[in-house]
Amino acid sequence: MSLRARLAWVAAGLTLLGAAIGLVLTYVGLLNLRITKIDDDNRLLAALVTDVVVVREDQTIRVPGVVSTYFTGERSGSAVQVYVDGQLIWSGGVPNAPRPLDAERLLLGAGGHSVNDWRVFTLRDEDAGVVVQVGGPLVGLREVLGPYPLLGVAVVLVVALLSGTLAWWIVGLALRPLRRLSEAAERFTSEGDVPAIPGRDEPARLARAFGELLRHLRAERDRERRFLAYAAHELRTPLSALRAGLESARAGRIEPGPDLLQRLHREATRLENLAQNLLALSSAQAGDTAVEPVDLARIAGDAYDRFLPLALERGLTLDLDAAPAEVPGDARLIDQALSNLVSNALRATTRGGVVIRCGAADGRAFLEVEDSGIGFSEPPPEGKGLGLRVVRAVAEAQGGALDIHGGNGTRARLWLQPGAAPAV
């Protein structure tokens, strides 16, 4: 059973229960009010008879004619009986009334009591030994209230049906955003967009939250697809070269001498660098970054030590200008980004040298790599080259930015915000 149907049934059931309880309480209340009114009338009549009755010495009584006429009139619906020492002395009113009206209270007790479809009020005068009982039939009252239960049941059922129908309609309106979201989730593998969910109530807000989640998951899935395609493209060339060299050596087409080993080592190193860059790009784009104090001067010093032999091998100079600077971030990703910048600078420089700098300016910390290469007239596209893609991704993940300026050489500066947590 759907949530909408369950809520409609619950609403109908609660309405049925509430209406039934209300009708029962109303019926009991009306019945008690009417009986209380009958008791009050009977009490007044019993008090009147007690006040006017005169008991003679021969145990006979005299009732004034006006009182006797009242009880024996056609409009009278009451019966009155006067007892002296348990003996009926006088009666009036309804002729076929039971005698006594209330046998139990004739001997002991007083007040109102229902006996055999009669409502009887008993009043005792212990000093005179007189007991007056005044009663009225309850048949008329029961006839008036008799149709009430059946009518009440019909009303309760109709109200419950209307309540369930109304609840079905209202719940349907409230759950419409969730239904639209469910349909979008079922079509998640397609290329359709997640629909906008209007409204300000809780289901609409929940639907919008899940809609944002679906859009985020779709974006992550697209990013992973692009990343896998890019990784396969980048890894295909060095893997092919490495495999071709090994197959040629195994087939005996080339001798496994120093040149082959050097070439294979170069391709293996390239594969290692690609793997490190791909892992760094994946971590940065996924927000899988650590937050710890990072000493930029130490990062710059490590890069200087790591790339100095390569620079000397190529006949270039490599200088270090490191000022104290510390930021919160992921040291592994920042080190990979700086390594990419230094590697690109050394590759683009044929004479002169490369300078690695770090420090702070304009309230921000930075790492900078400047070379004396040919430079460029326009900044390179953001998606060109895996190394720059990694640097830009790390900059975004660390809450910073990458600035590249060309001209006479190239200056690439990685800005990092000191004292601020990286964006994840």
Tab-separated table of N, CA, C and O in Angstrom, residues 5 9 34 39 66 72 81 84 102 105 125 157 177 204 219 227 287 293 310 327 336 364 396 411:
chain	number	residue	atom	x	y	z
A	5	ALA	N	-2.093	6.186	0.252
A	5	ALA	CA	-3.246	5.399	0.672
A	5	ALA	C	-3.242	5.173	2.177
A	5	ALA	O	-4.291	5.244	2.835
A	9	TRP	N	-6.155	6.313	4.733
A	9	TRP	CA	-6.842	5.384	5.637
A	9	TRP	C	-6.697	5.825	7.088
A	9	TRP	O	-7.651	5.729	7.872
A	34	ARG	N	-31.778	15.117	29.754
A	34	ARG	CA	-33.240	14.924	29.787
A	34	ARG	C	-33.674	14.228	31.064
A	34	ARG	O	-34.700	14.592	31.678
A	39	ASP	N	-36.001	14.343	36.544
A	39	ASP	CA	-35.825	14.251	37.999
A	39	ASP	C	-36.183	15.565	38.685
A	39	ASP	O	-36.810	15.563	39.757
A	66	VAL	N	-57.184	20.736	43.630
A	66	VAL	CA	-56.412	21.266	42.509
A	66	VAL	C	-55.241	20.364	42.172
A	66	VAL	O	-54.886	20.157	41.006
A	72	THR	N	-54.743	13.972	37.459
A	72	THR	CA	-55.716	13.168	36.725
A	72	THR	C	-56.130	13.790	35.408
A	72	THR	O	-56.942	13.226	34.677
A	81	GLN	N	-47.833	8.371	43.697
A	81	GLN	CA	-48.332	7.396	44.669
A	81	GLN	C	-47.840	7.814	46.049
A	81	GLN	O	-46.671	8.152	46.218
A	84	VAL	N	-48.113	5.258	53.218
A	84	VAL	CA	-47.955	5.486	54.656
A	84	VAL	C	-47.649	4.135	55.280
A	84	VAL	O	-48.452	3.195	55.170
A	102	ASP	N	-41.417	2.286	42.450
A	102	ASP	CA	-40.052	1.848	42.741
A	102	ASP	C	-40.090	1.080	44.049
A	102	ASP	O	-40.033	1.661	45.136
A	105	ARG	N	-36.957	1.413	46.594
A	105	ARG	CA	-36.831	2.637	47.373
A	105	ARG	C	-38.085	2.939	48.195
A	105	ARG	O	-38.106	3.918	48.938
A	125	ASP	N	-40.760	11.228	54.142
A	125	ASP	CA	-40.970	12.031	55.357
A	125	ASP	C	-40.964	11.043	56.515
A	125	ASP	O	-41.992	10.432	56.848
A	157	LEU	N	-20.042	7.542	9.101
A	157	LEU	CA	-19.490	6.904	7.912
A	157	LEU	C	-19.303	7.898	6.769
A	157	LEU	O	-18.283	7.877	6.069
A	177	PRO	N	5.767	16.708	-5.157
A	177	PRO	CA	7.215	16.902	-5.380
A	177	PRO	C	8.015	15.615	-5.230
A	177	PRO	O	8.964	15.374	-5.989
A	204	ALA	N	8.521	19.485	-0.309
A	204	ALA	CA	9.179	20.194	-1.402
A	204	ALA	C	10.647	20.437	-1.084
A	204	ALA	O	11.520	20.287	-1.949
A	219	ALA	N	26.776	14.825	-11.839
A	219	ALA	CA	28.004	15.552	-12.162
A	219	ALA	C	29.232	14.723	-11.805
A	219	ALA	O	30.221	14.701	-12.553
A	227	PHE	N	37.231	11.579	-16.482
A	227	PHE	CA	38.546	11.292	-15.911
A	227	PHE	C	39.086	9.959	-16.431
A	227	PHE	O	40.280	9.843	-16.778
A	287	GLY	N	37.654	16.172	-3.756
A	287	GLY	CA	37.688	16.781	-2.430
A	287	GLY	C	38.298	15.875	-1.380
A	287	GLY	O	38.112	16.107	-0.184
A	293	PRO	N	48.849	21.706	8.839
A	293	PRO	CA	49.759	22.835	8.566
A	293	PRO	C	50.823	22.425	7.557
A	293	PRO	O	51.494	21.401	7.704
A	310	LEU	N	68.376	17.399	-12.448
A	310	LEU	CA	67.830	17.476	-13.807
A	310	LEU	C	68.200	18.801	-14.468
A	310	LEU	O	68.544	18.845	-15.662
A	327	VAL	N	50.420	27.411	5.460
A	327	VAL	CA	48.978	27.386	5.142
A	327	VAL	C	48.412	26.046	5.599
A	327	VAL	O	49.149	25.056	5.707
A	336	GLN	N	52.777	18.009	-5.297
A	336	GLN	CA	52.606	17.526	-6.671
A	336	GLN	C	52.383	18.697	-7.630
A	336	GLN	O	52.908	18.722	-8.751
A	364	ARG	N	47.984	36.810	1.241
A	364	ARG	CA	47.893	35.409	0.813
A	364	ARG	C	49.298	34.826	0.661
A	364	ARG	O	50.251	35.545	0.357
A	396	GLU	N	42.005	24.916	-6.707
A	396	GLU	CA	40.593	25.010	-6.346
A	396	GLU	C	40.299	24.224	-5.071
A	396	GLU	O	39.544	24.683	-4.204
A	411	ARG	N	55.851	33.026	-15.765
A	411	ARG	CA	55.766	33.043	-14.305
A	411	ARG	C	54.411	32.461	-13.907
A	411	ARG	O	53.354	33.009	-14.242
